[in-house]
CSV table of C-alpha atoms in Angstrom, one decimal:
chain,number,residue,atom,x,y,z
O,1,MET,CA,0.0,0.0,0.0
O,2,SER,CA,2.8,2.4,0.8
O,3,ARG,CA,4.4,1.7,-2.5
O,4,LEU,CA,1.1,2.1,-4.3
O,5,PHE,CA,0.6,5.6,-2.9
O,6,GLY,CA,4.3,6.5,-2.6
O,7,SER,CA,4.1,9.2,-5.2
O,8,VAL,CA,2.7,12.7,-4.8
O,9,ARG,CA,0.5,12.2,-7.9
O,10,ALA,CA,-1.2,9.1,-6.4
O,11,ARG,CA,-1.6,10.8,-3.0
O,12,ALA,CA,-3.1,13.9,-4.5
O,13,THR,CA,-5.5,11.8,-6.6
O,14,LEU,CA,-6.6,9.7,-3.6
O,15,GLY,CA,-7.0,12.8,-1.4
O,16,ALA,CA,-9.1,14.7,-4.0
O,17,THR,CA,-11.3,11.6,-4.6
O,18,LEU,CA,-11.9,11.1,-0.9
O,19,VAL,CA,-12.7,14.7,-0.3
O,20,VAL,CA,-15.2,14.8,-3.2
O,21,ALA,CA,-16.7,11.4,-2.1
O,22,VAL,CA,-17.3,12.8,1.4
O,23,ALA,CA,-18.8,16.0,0.0
O,24,LEU,CA,-21.0,14.0,-2.4
O,25,VAL,CA,-22.3,11.7,0.4
O,26,ALA,CA,-23.0,14.7,2.7
O,27,ALA,CA,-24.7,16.6,-0.1
O,28,GLY,CA,-26.7,13.5,-1.3
O,29,THR,CA,-27.9,12.8,2.2
O,30,ALA,CA,-29.0,16.4,2.7
O,31,VAL,CA,-30.8,16.4,-0.6
O,32,LEU,CA,-32.6,13.1,0.2
O,33,LEU,CA,-33.6,14.3,3.6
O,34,SER,CA,-34.8,17.7,2.3
O,35,LEU,CA,-36.7,16.0,-0.6
O,36,ARG,CA,-38.4,13.6,1.8
O,37,SER,CA,-39.2,16.3,4.3
O,38,ASN,CA,-40.7,18.6,1.6
O,39,LEU,CA,-42.8,15.8,0.0
O,40,THR,CA,-44.0,14.5,3.4
O,41,ALA,CA,-45.0,18.1,4.3
O,42,GLU,CA,-46.9,18.4,1.0
O,43,ALA,CA,-48.7,15.2,1.6
O,44,GLY,CA,-49.5,16.4,5.1
O,45,THR,CA,-51.0,19.6,3.7
O,46,ARG,CA,-53.2,17.6,1.3
O,47,ALA,CA,-54.3,15.4,4.2
O,48,GLU,CA,-55.1,18.4,6.4
O,49,ARG,CA,-57.1,20.0,3.6
O,50,SER,CA,-59.2,16.8,3.2
O,51,ALA,CA,-59.7,16.5,7.0
O,52,ARG,CA,-60.8,20.1,7.3
O,53,ALA,CA,-63.2,19.7,4.4
O,54,VAL,CA,-64.9,16.8,6.1
O,55,ALA,CA,-64.9,18.6,9.4
O,56,ALA,CA,-66.6,21.6,7.8
O,57,GLU,CA,-69.4,19.4,6.5
O,58,LEU,CA,-69.8,17.9,10.0
O,59,ALA,CA,-69.9,21.3,11.5
O,60,VAL,CA,-73.0,22.1,9.4
O,61,ARG,CA,-74.8,18.9,10.4
O,62,THR,CA,-74.2,17.0,7.2
O,63,PRO,CA,-75.2,13.3,7.8
O,64,TYR,CA,-72.5,10.7,7.7
O,65,GLY,CA,-73.9,9.1,4.5
O,66,ASP,CA,-73.7,12.4,2.6
O,67,LEU,CA,-70.1,13.3,3.5
O,68,SER,CA,-68.2,13.9,0.2
O,69,GLY,CA,-64.9,12.8,1.7
O,70,LEU,CA,-65.9,9.2,2.4
O,71,ASP,CA,-65.9,8.0,-1.2
O,72,GLY,CA,-62.2,7.1,-0.9
O,73,GLY,CA,-61.1,9.1,-4.0
O,74,ASP,CA,-58.7,11.4,-2.1
O,75,GLY,CA,-57.6,8.9,0.5
O,76,PRO,CA,-58.9,7.1,3.5
O,77,VAL,CA,-61.1,9.0,6.0
O,78,GLN,CA,-62.1,8.0,9.5
O,79,ILE,CA,-64.4,9.8,11.9
O,80,VAL,CA,-64.1,8.8,15.6
O,81,ASP,CA,-65.9,10.1,18.6
O,82,GLU,CA,-64.4,11.2,22.0
O,83,ASP,CA,-64.3,7.6,23.2
O,84,GLY,CA,-62.2,6.6,20.1
O,85,LYS,CA,-65.1,4.7,18.6
O,86,LEU,CA,-65.4,4.7,14.8
O,87,VAL,CA,-68.6,6.4,13.7
O,88,ALA,CA,-67.9,6.7,9.9
O,89,GLY,CA,-65.2,5.7,7.4
O,90,SER,CA,-64.3,5.6,3.8
O,91,GLU,CA,-65.9,3.2,1.4
O,92,ASP,CA,-63.9,0.1,0.4
O,93,LEU,CA,-61.4,0.6,3.3
O,94,GLU,CA,-60.1,-2.8,4.2
O,95,ARG,CA,-57.2,-2.2,6.6
O,96,ILE,CA,-55.7,0.8,8.2
O,97,SER,CA,-52.9,1.7,10.7
O,98,GLY,CA,-51.5,4.9,12.1
O,99,THR,CA,-54.8,6.5,13.1
O,100,ALA,CA,-56.7,6.5,16.4
O,101,THR,CA,-58.4,3.1,15.6
O,102,THR,CA,-57.8,0.2,13.3
O,103,GLU,CA,-61.5,-0.3,12.7
O,104,VAL,CA,-62.6,0.1,9.1
O,105,LYS,CA,-66.4,-0.2,9.5
O,106,PRO,CA,-68.6,1.5,12.2
O,107,GLN,CA,-70.0,-1.0,14.8
O,108,PRO,CA,-73.8,-1.3,14.9
O,109,SER,CA,-75.4,0.3,17.9
O,110,ALA,CA,-77.5,-1.7,20.4
O,111,PRO,CA,-81.2,-1.0,20.8
O,112,GLY,CA,-81.7,2.2,22.7
O,113,ASP,CA,-78.3,3.5,22.1
O,114,ASP,CA,-79.5,6.1,19.6
O,115,ASP,CA,-81.6,7.7,22.3
O,116,ASP,CA,-78.7,7.6,24.8
O,117,ASP,CA,-76.4,9.0,22.1
O,118,ASP,CA,-78.8,11.8,21.3
O,119,SER,CA,-79.1,12.5,25.0
O,120,ASP,CA,-75.4,12.5,25.4
O,121,ASP,CA,-74.9,14.5,22.2
O,122,SER,CA,-77.3,17.1,23.5
O,123,GLU,CA,-75.4,17.3,26.7
O,124,GLU,CA,-72.1,17.6,24.8
O,125,ALA,CA,-73.6,20.2,22.6
O,126,GLY,CA,-74.5,22.2,25.5
O,127,ASP,CA,-71.1,21.7,27.1
O,128,SER,CA,-68.4,24.3,27.0
O,129,GLY,CA,-66.2,22.1,24.9
O,130,ASP,CA,-63.5,21.5,27.5
O,131,SER,CA,-63.5,17.8,26.8
O,132,GLY,CA,-61.3,16.2,24.2
O,133,ASP,CA,-57.7,15.1,23.8
O,134,SER,CA,-56.3,18.4,22.7
O,135,GLY,CA,-57.8,20.4,25.4
O,136,GLU,CA,-58.8,23.1,22.9
O,137,SER,CA,-62.1,24.8,23.7
O,138,LEU,CA,-64.5,24.7,20.8
O,139,ALA,CA,-68.0,26.1,20.4
O,140,PRO,CA,-70.7,24.0,18.6
O,141,GLY,CA,-70.0,24.1,14.8
O,142,GLU,CA,-66.3,25.2,15.4
O,143,ILE,CA,-63.3,23.4,13.9
O,144,GLY,CA,-60.1,23.1,15.9
O,145,HIS,CA,-57.0,25.1,14.9
O,146,GLU,CA,-54.5,22.4,15.8
O,147,THR,CA,-53.7,19.5,13.4
O,148,THR,CA,-51.9,16.3,14.5
O,149,PHE,CA,-49.9,14.4,11.9
O,150,SER,CA,-48.9,10.7,11.8
O,151,ASN,CA,-47.7,8.1,9.2
O,152,GLY,CA,-49.4,4.8,8.6
O,153,SER,CA,-50.8,2.6,5.9
O,154,ALA,CA,-54.2,1.7,4.5
O,155,THR,CA,-55.6,-0.9,2.1
O,156,ILE,CA,-58.4,0.4,-0.1
O,157,ASP,CA,-60.1,-1.9,-2.6
O,158,GLY,CA,-57.1,-4.2,-2.5
O,159,ASP,CA,-54.4,-1.5,-3.0
O,160,ALA,CA,-52.1,-1.1,0.0
O,161,GLU,CA,-50.2,2.2,0.3
O,162,ASP,CA,-48.4,4.4,2.9
O,163,TYR,CA,-50.2,7.5,3.9
O,164,ARG,CA,-49.7,10.7,5.8
O,165,PHE,CA,-52.6,11.2,8.2
O,166,ALA,CA,-53.9,14.5,9.5
O,167,ALA,CA,-56.3,14.6,12.5
O,168,VAL,CA,-58.6,17.6,13.0
O,169,GLU,CA,-61.2,18.0,15.8
O,170,VAL,CA,-64.6,19.5,15.2
O,171,GLU,CA,-67.4,20.3,17.7
O,172,THR,CA,-70.7,19.2,16.0
O,173,PRO,CA,-74.1,20.5,17.2
O,174,ASP,CA,-75.6,17.0,17.3
O,175,HIS,CA,-72.8,14.5,17.8
O,176,GLY,CA,-70.5,16.3,20.1
O,177,ARG,CA,-66.7,16.4,19.6
O,178,LEU,CA,-65.5,14.3,16.7
O,179,THR,CA,-62.0,13.7,15.3
O,180,VAL,CA,-61.6,13.5,11.5
O,181,HIS,CA,-58.6,11.4,10.3
O,182,ALA,CA,-57.8,11.9,6.6
O,183,GLY,CA,-54.8,10.5,4.7
O,184,ALA,CA,-52.8,11.5,1.6
O,185,PRO,CA,-50.7,8.9,-0.2
O,186,LEU,CA,-46.9,9.0,0.2
O,187,ALA,CA,-46.3,7.1,-3.1
O,188,ALA,CA,-45.0,10.2,-4.8
O,189,GLU,CA,-42.6,10.8,-1.9
O,190,HIS,CA,-41.3,7.2,-2.0
O,191,SER,CA,-41.0,7.2,-5.7
O,192,ALA,CA,-39.1,10.5,-5.8
O,193,VAL,CA,-36.7,9.4,-3.0
O,194,ARG,CA,-36.0,6.1,-4.7
O,195,THR,CA,-35.4,7.8,-8.0
O,196,ALA,CA,-33.0,10.3,-6.5
O,197,LEU,CA,-31.2,7.6,-4.6
O,198,THR,CA,-30.9,5.5,-7.7
O,199,VAL,CA,-29.5,8.5,-9.6
O,200,MET,CA,-27.0,9.1,-6.8
O,201,LEU,CA,-25.9,5.5,-6.6
O,202,ILE,CA,-25.2,5.5,-10.3
O,203,GLY,CA,-23.9,9.0,-10.8
O,204,PHE,CA,-21.7,9.4,-7.7
O,205,PRO,CA,-19.3,6.6,-8.6
O,206,LEU,CA,-19.1,7.9,-12.2
O,207,LEU,CA,-18.4,11.4,-10.9
O,208,LEU,CA,-15.7,10.0,-8.6
O,209,VAL,CA,-14.0,8.2,-11.5
O,210,VAL,CA,-14.0,11.4,-13.5
O,211,VAL,CA,-12.6,13.4,-10.5
O,212,ALA,CA,-9.9,10.8,-10.0
O,213,ALA,CA,-9.0,10.7,-13.7
O,214,VAL,CA,-8.9,14.5,-14.0
O,215,THR,CA,-6.8,14.9,-10.8
O,216,TRP,CA,-4.4,12.2,-12.1
O,217,LEU,CA,-3.9,14.0,-15.4
O,218,VAL,CA,-3.7,17.5,-13.9
O,219,THR,CA,-1.2,16.5,-11.2
O,220,GLY,CA,0.8,14.5,-13.8
O,221,ARG,CA,1.0,17.5,-16.1
O,222,ALA,CA,1.9,19.8,-13.1
O,223,LEU,CA,4.6,17.5,-11.8
O,224,ARG,CA,6.1,16.8,-15.3
O,225,PRO,CA,8.7,19.7,-14.9
O,226,VAL,CA,9.7,18.2,-11.5
O,227,GLU,CA,10.4,14.9,-13.2
O,228,GLY,CA,12.5,16.8,-15.7
O,229,ILE,CA,14.5,18.5,-12.9
O,230,ARG,CA,15.0,15.1,-11.2
O,231,SER,CA,16.2,13.4,-14.3
O,232,GLU,CA,18.6,16.2,-15.2
O,233,MET,CA,20.0,16.3,-11.6
O,234,ALA,CA,20.5,12.5,-11.8
O,235,ALA,CA,22.3,13.0,-15.1
O,236,ILE,CA,24.5,15.7,-13.6
O,237,THR,CA,25.3,13.5,-10.6
O,238,ALA,CA,26.3,10.7,-12.9
O,239,SER,CA,28.4,12.8,-15.3
O,240,GLU,CA,29.8,15.1,-12.6
O,241,ASP,CA,29.4,17.9,-15.1
O,242,LEU,CA,28.4,20.9,-12.9
O,243,ALA,CA,28.2,23.2,-16.0
O,244,ARG,CA,24.9,21.6,-16.9
O,245,ARG,CA,21.6,23.2,-15.7
O,246,VAL,CA,18.1,21.9,-15.1
O,247,PRO,CA,15.3,23.0,-17.4
O,248,GLU,CA,13.3,26.0,-16.2
O,249,PRO,CA,9.6,26.0,-17.1
O,250,ALA,CA,8.2,29.2,-18.6
O,251,THR,CA,5.8,29.7,-15.7
O,252,HIS,CA,5.8,31.8,-12.5
O,253,ASP,CA,4.8,29.1,-10.0
O,254,GLU,CA,6.7,27.2,-7.3
O,255,ILE,CA,8.2,24.7,-9.7
O,256,ALA,CA,9.7,27.4,-11.8
O,257,ARG,CA,11.2,29.0,-8.6
O,258,LEU,CA,12.5,25.5,-7.6
O,259,ALA,CA,14.2,25.2,-11.0
O,260,ARG,CA,15.8,28.6,-10.7
O,261,THR,CA,17.0,28.0,-7.2
O,262,THR,CA,18.4,24.6,-8.3
O,263,ASN,CA,20.3,26.3,-11.1
O,264,GLU,CA,21.6,28.9,-8.7
O,265,THR,CA,22.8,26.1,-6.3
O,266,LEU,CA,24.5,24.3,-9.2
O,267,ALA,CA,26.2,27.6,-10.2
O,268,ALA,CA,27.4,28.2,-6.7
O,269,LEU,CA,28.6,24.6,-6.4
O,270,GLU,CA,30.4,24.8,-9.7
O,271,ALA,CA,32.1,28.0,-8.6
O,272,SER,CA,33.1,26.4,-5.3
O,273,VAL,CA,34.5,23.3,-6.9
O,274,GLU,CA,36.4,25.5,-9.4
O,275,ARG,CA,37.7,27.6,-6.6
O,276,GLN,CA,38.8,24.5,-4.8
O,277,ARG,CA,40.6,23.2,-7.8
O,278,ARG,CA,42.4,26.4,-8.3
O,279,PHE,CA,43.3,26.4,-4.7
O,280,VAL,CA,44.7,22.9,-4.9
O,281,ALA,CA,46.6,23.8,-8.1
O,282,ASP,CA,48.0,27.0,-6.6
O,283,ALA,CA,48.9,25.4,-3.3
O,284,SER,CA,50.7,22.6,-5.2
O,285,HIS,CA,52.5,25.2,-7.3
O,286,GLU,CA,53.6,27.2,-4.2
O,287,LEU,CA,54.7,24.1,-2.4
O,288,ARG,CA,56.7,22.8,-5.3
O,289,SER,CA,59.2,25.7,-5.4
O,290,PRO,CA,60.5,25.6,-1.8
O,291,ILE,CA,60.4,21.8,-1.8
O,292,ALA,CA,62.5,21.7,-5.0
O,293,SER,CA,64.9,24.3,-3.7
O,294,LEU,CA,65.3,22.4,-0.4
O,295,ARG,CA,65.8,19.1,-2.1
O,296,THR,CA,68.4,20.7,-4.4
O,297,GLN,CA,70.3,22.1,-1.5
O,298,LEU,CA,70.2,18.8,0.4
O,299,GLU,CA,71.3,16.8,-2.7
O,300,VAL,CA,74.3,19.2,-3.2
O,301,ALA,CA,75.1,19.0,0.5
O,302,ALA,CA,75.0,15.2,0.3
O,303,ALA,CA,77.4,15.2,-2.7
O,304,HIS,CA,79.6,18.1,-1.5
O,305,PRO,CA,79.2,18.9,2.2
O,306,ALA,CA,81.4,21.9,1.9
O,307,LEU,CA,78.8,23.6,-0.4
O,308,LEU,CA,75.9,23.2,2.1
O,309,ASP,CA,73.8,26.5,2.2
O,310,LEU,CA,72.4,26.0,5.7
O,311,ASP,CA,70.8,29.5,5.9
O,312,GLY,CA,69.0,28.9,2.6
O,313,ALA,CA,67.8,25.5,3.8
O,314,VAL,CA,66.5,26.9,7.0
O,315,GLU,CA,64.7,29.8,5.1
O,316,ASP,CA,63.0,27.3,2.8
O,317,THR,CA,61.9,25.2,5.7
O,318,VAL,CA,60.4,28.2,7.5
O,319,ARG,CA,58.7,29.2,4.4
O,320,LEU,CA,57.2,25.7,4.0
O,321,GLN,CA,56.1,25.8,7.6
O,322,HIS,CA,54.3,29.2,7.2
O,323,LEU,CA,52.7,28.1,4.0
O,324,ALA,CA,51.4,24.9,5.5
O,325,ALA,CA,50.0,26.8,8.5
O,326,ASP,CA,48.2,29.2,6.1
O,327,LEU,CA,46.8,26.4,4.1
O,328,LEU,CA,45.6,24.6,7.3
O,329,LEU,CA,43.9,27.8,8.5
O,330,LEU,CA,42.2,28.4,5.1
O,331,ALA,CA,40.9,24.8,5.2
O,332,ARG,CA,39.5,25.3,8.7
O,333,LEU,CA,37.8,28.5,7.6
O,334,ASP,CA,36.3,26.9,4.5
O,335,ALA,CA,35.0,24.1,6.7
O,336,GLY,CA,33.0,26.7,8.6
O,337,GLU,CA,34.9,26.7,11.9
O,338,ARG,CA,33.3,29.2,14.2
O,339,PRO,CA,35.5,31.7,16.1
O,340,ALA,CA,35.8,31.4,19.9
O,341,ASP,CA,33.4,33.5,22.0
O,342,ALA,CA,36.0,35.6,23.9
O,343,ARG,CA,36.4,39.3,24.6
O,344,VAL,CA,39.5,40.8,22.8
O,345,ASP,CA,40.8,44.3,23.3
O,346,LEU,CA,42.0,45.5,19.9
O,347,SER,CA,44.1,48.3,21.2
O,348,ALA,CA,46.1,45.8,23.5
O,349,LEU,CA,46.3,43.3,20.6
O,350,ALA,CA,47.7,46.1,18.2
O,351,ARG,CA,50.4,47.1,20.7
O,352,GLU,CA,51.3,43.4,21.2
O,353,GLU,CA,51.7,42.7,17.5
O,354,ALA,CA,53.5,46.0,16.8
O,355,ALA,CA,56.1,45.3,19.5
O,356,GLY,CA,59.4,44.0,17.9
O,357,ARG,CA,58.5,45.5,14.4
O,358,THR,CA,60.6,48.5,13.5
O,359,GLY,CA,58.9,51.5,11.9
O,360,VAL,CA,55.4,50.7,13.3
O,361,THR,CA,53.5,53.3,15.4
O,362,VAL,CA,50.3,52.6,17.3
O,363,ASP,CA,47.6,55.2,18.1
O,364,ALA,CA,44.7,53.2,19.7
O,365,GLU,CA,41.8,53.7,22.1
O,366,PRO,CA,40.2,50.8,24.0
O,367,ALA,CA,37.8,48.8,21.9
O,368,GLU,CA,36.6,45.3,22.9
O,369,VAL,CA,35.2,42.8,20.3
O,370,THR,CA,34.1,39.2,20.6
O,371,GLY,CA,36.0,36.5,18.8
O,372,SER,CA,39.2,34.4,18.6
O,373,ARG,CA,42.2,36.2,19.9
O,374,GLY,CA,44.5,34.0,17.9
O,375,GLN,CA,42.7,34.5,14.6
O,376,LEU,CA,42.4,38.3,15.1
O,377,GLY,CA,46.1,38.4,16.0
O,378,ARG,CA,46.8,36.6,12.7
O,379,VAL,CA,44.8,39.2,10.8
O,380,LEU,CA,46.8,42.1,12.4
O,381,ALA,CA,50.1,40.3,11.8
O,382,ASN,CA,49.3,39.7,8.2
O,383,LEU,CA,48.3,43.4,7.7
O,384,LEU,CA,51.5,44.6,9.5
O,385,ASP,CA,53.7,42.2,7.4
O,386,ASN,CA,52.0,43.5,4.2
O,387,GLY,CA,52.5,47.1,5.3
O,388,ARG,CA,56.1,46.6,6.2
O,389,ARG,CA,56.7,44.9,2.8
O,390,HIS,CA,55.5,47.9,0.9
O,391,ALA,CA,56.2,50.9,3.2
O,392,ARG,CA,59.1,53.3,2.6
O,393,GLU,CA,59.7,54.2,6.2
O,394,ARG,CA,56.7,53.7,8.6
O,395,VAL,CA,53.5,51.8,9.2
O,396,THR,CA,50.7,53.4,11.4
O,397,VAL,CA,48.2,51.3,13.3
O,398,THR,CA,45.0,53.1,14.6
O,399,VAL,CA,42.1,51.8,16.7
O,400,ARG,CA,38.9,53.8,17.2
O,401,ARG,CA,35.3,53.4,18.0
O,402,GLU,CA,32.5,54.4,15.5
O,403,GLY,CA,29.1,53.8,16.9
O,404,ASP,CA,28.6,50.0,17.4
O,405,TRP,CA,31.8,49.2,15.5
O,406,ALA,CA,35.5,49.0,16.3
O,407,VAL,CA,37.7,50.2,13.4
O,408,LEU,CA,41.3,49.0,13.2
O,409,GLY,CA,43.4,50.7,10.4
O,410,VAL,CA,46.8,49.8,9.1
O,411,ALA,CA,48.3,52.5,6.8
O,412,ASP,CA,51.7,52.6,5.1
O,413,ASP,CA,53.6,55.3,3.2
O,414,GLY,CA,54.3,53.2,0.2
O,415,GLU,CA,53.0,53.4,-3.4
O,416,GLY,CA,49.5,52.3,-2.4
O,417,VAL,CA,47.1,49.9,-4.2
O,418,ALA,CA,45.5,50.9,-7.5
O,419,GLU,CA,41.7,51.2,-7.2
O,420,ALA,CA,41.2,48.5,-9.8
O,421,ASP,CA,43.2,46.0,-7.7
O,422,ARG,CA,41.6,46.8,-4.2
O,423,GLU,CA,39.3,43.8,-4.4
O,424,ARG,CA,41.6,41.5,-6.4
O,425,ILE,CA,44.3,41.5,-3.7
O,426,PHE,CA,42.0,39.6,-1.3
O,427,GLU,CA,41.9,36.6,-3.7
O,428,ARG,CA,44.0,33.6,-2.8
O,429,PHE,CA,47.5,33.3,-4.3
O,430,VAL,CA,47.2,36.8,-6.0
O,431,ARG,CA,50.3,39.0,-6.1
O,432,LEU,CA,50.5,42.4,-7.7
O,433,ASP,CA,53.3,43.3,-10.0
O,434,ALA,CA,55.3,44.9,-7.3
O,435,ALA,CA,55.1,41.7,-5.2
O,436,ARG,CA,55.4,38.9,-7.7
O,437,SER,CA,58.7,37.6,-6.1
O,438,ARG,CA,57.9,34.7,-3.8
O,439,ASP,CA,60.8,35.7,-1.7
O,440,ASP,CA,59.5,39.3,-1.1
O,441,GLY,CA,55.8,38.9,-1.7
O,442,GLY,CA,55.0,35.8,0.1
O,443,ALA,CA,52.5,33.2,-1.2
O,444,GLY,CA,49.6,35.6,-1.7
O,445,LEU,CA,47.5,34.2,1.2
O,446,GLY,CA,47.9,36.7,3.9
O,447,LEU,CA,45.2,39.2,2.8
O,448,ALA,CA,42.8,36.4,1.8
O,449,ILE,CA,43.2,34.9,5.2
O,450,ALA,CA,42.6,38.3,6.9
O,451,ARG,CA,39.4,38.9,5.0
O,452,ASP,CA,38.0,35.4,5.7
O,453,VAL,CA,38.7,35.8,9.4
O,454,ALA,CA,37.0,39.2,9.4
O,455,VAL,CA,33.9,37.8,7.7
O,456,ARG,CA,33.8,34.9,10.1
O,457,HIS,CA,33.7,37.5,13.0
O,458,GLY,CA,30.8,39.4,11.4
O,459,GLY,CA,33.0,42.2,10.1
O,460,THR,CA,34.6,43.5,7.0
O,461,LEU,CA,38.1,44.2,5.6
O,462,THR,CA,38.6,46.8,2.9
O,463,ALA,CA,41.5,48.4,1.1
O,464,GLY,CA,41.8,52.1,0.3
O,465,ALA,CA,44.2,55.1,0.1
O,466,ALA,CA,46.1,56.3,3.2
O,467,PRO,CA,46.4,60.0,4.0
O,468,ALA,CA,50.2,59.7,3.4
O,469,GLY,CA,49.6,58.3,-0.1
O,470,GLY,CA,50.1,54.6,0.6
O,471,ALA,CA,47.6,51.8,1.3
O,472,LEU,CA,45.1,51.8,4.1
O,473,PHE,CA,43.5,48.6,5.3
O,474,GLU,CA,40.5,49.0,7.6
O,475,LEU,CA,39.1,46.1,9.7
O,476,ARG,CA,35.6,46.7,11.0
O,477,LEU,CA,34.2,44.5,13.8
O,478,PRO,CA,31.1,44.8,16.0
O,479,LEU,CA,31.9,46.0,19.5
O,480,ALA,CA,31.3,43.5,22.3
O,481,ARG,CA,28.0,43.9,24.1
């Protein structure tokens, strides 16, 4: 079952079909109940009209044999007295249920009963009309306002049907209080309900099949671009060609935005992989020169010990050590290493890093930031080394507070950095023309490391022009709260 409905298309089709099915069942039930109620009420109205017509004839002393409603043409009619005894009924009435009595023919009266009845009727006629089941006070010749309804069945001339019965009381001048029961057939109601139910039982399944088919087709068409994106991503994964892109549908819906975001992710991934490849190639190139130089010196020393250049070997070893440390730090930064959450005073850090370096002056005010003291010290050391490498005489370090920011500036009095190169110098393994020599210009990683550390600490590192005409590097970090 889980595999059968494992796709979004199948689940959407099932969900839509179930919702429509529930709605159809609820609506069908409401329609059937409303139809049955309306038709039953209509039959009750007809029955009440027949009962009141007979009651009106009784109110004007029409004899039982002359009552127009007892011919059975409009439905069964029964007239009962206050004791529930049948006094008149429809012709050809064979069986009845649902009224006050199941009798179909009036019972013959014993000798002398007529006089007693006339006596009783005269007494009842002179009564105030308080007697009766409904408790409604009626004057002689008056018809009750209340109508009682019930359901039952009757057999007339061999035809059995269900009826809606209406009971109306009338106070007659000569027979006392009588109750007229008249029925209206419910055959039309039963037929209409059966017809409606048959239509629903046939139509609802067909409608559900149509809903399921339409939902299946519509969702399949809507999800077709998703399948295109999936298949293209599978092909990209298999070929490892990050230059490929998934197709973008010419729409403005969620799938089109998914395709655009996927292509943006692929572009970022391609750029990251390409940057990583360049980094590996540049690192290999940078490592090859000192390793080759060191190997040459060691081979010469092995063959001719007197020609050993010890200072050069030590210098190459130190350079290898620094380059390995830079590469390790860059790898940790690329891996997303978070800086330590410690408070660092930039002014004290600036004085500490400037100590021992000639030609460096410090003008700093206290400014505390949050981060890694070691990494921030590495940033300042890289900036000072870069400034000393290009300065004519001096390097100036300043620390000040600007609002919620601490600003550390390193300025030199050298030739400065051209405006076109002020962003390029922060790229890895980039050396400007004046610093192409590996001996003098380093490996081209110092400024790249400095900017990466600044970004990791929530700050920025920019290059500009110093007041003395040289280069000015400004490190902005948020002040510690």
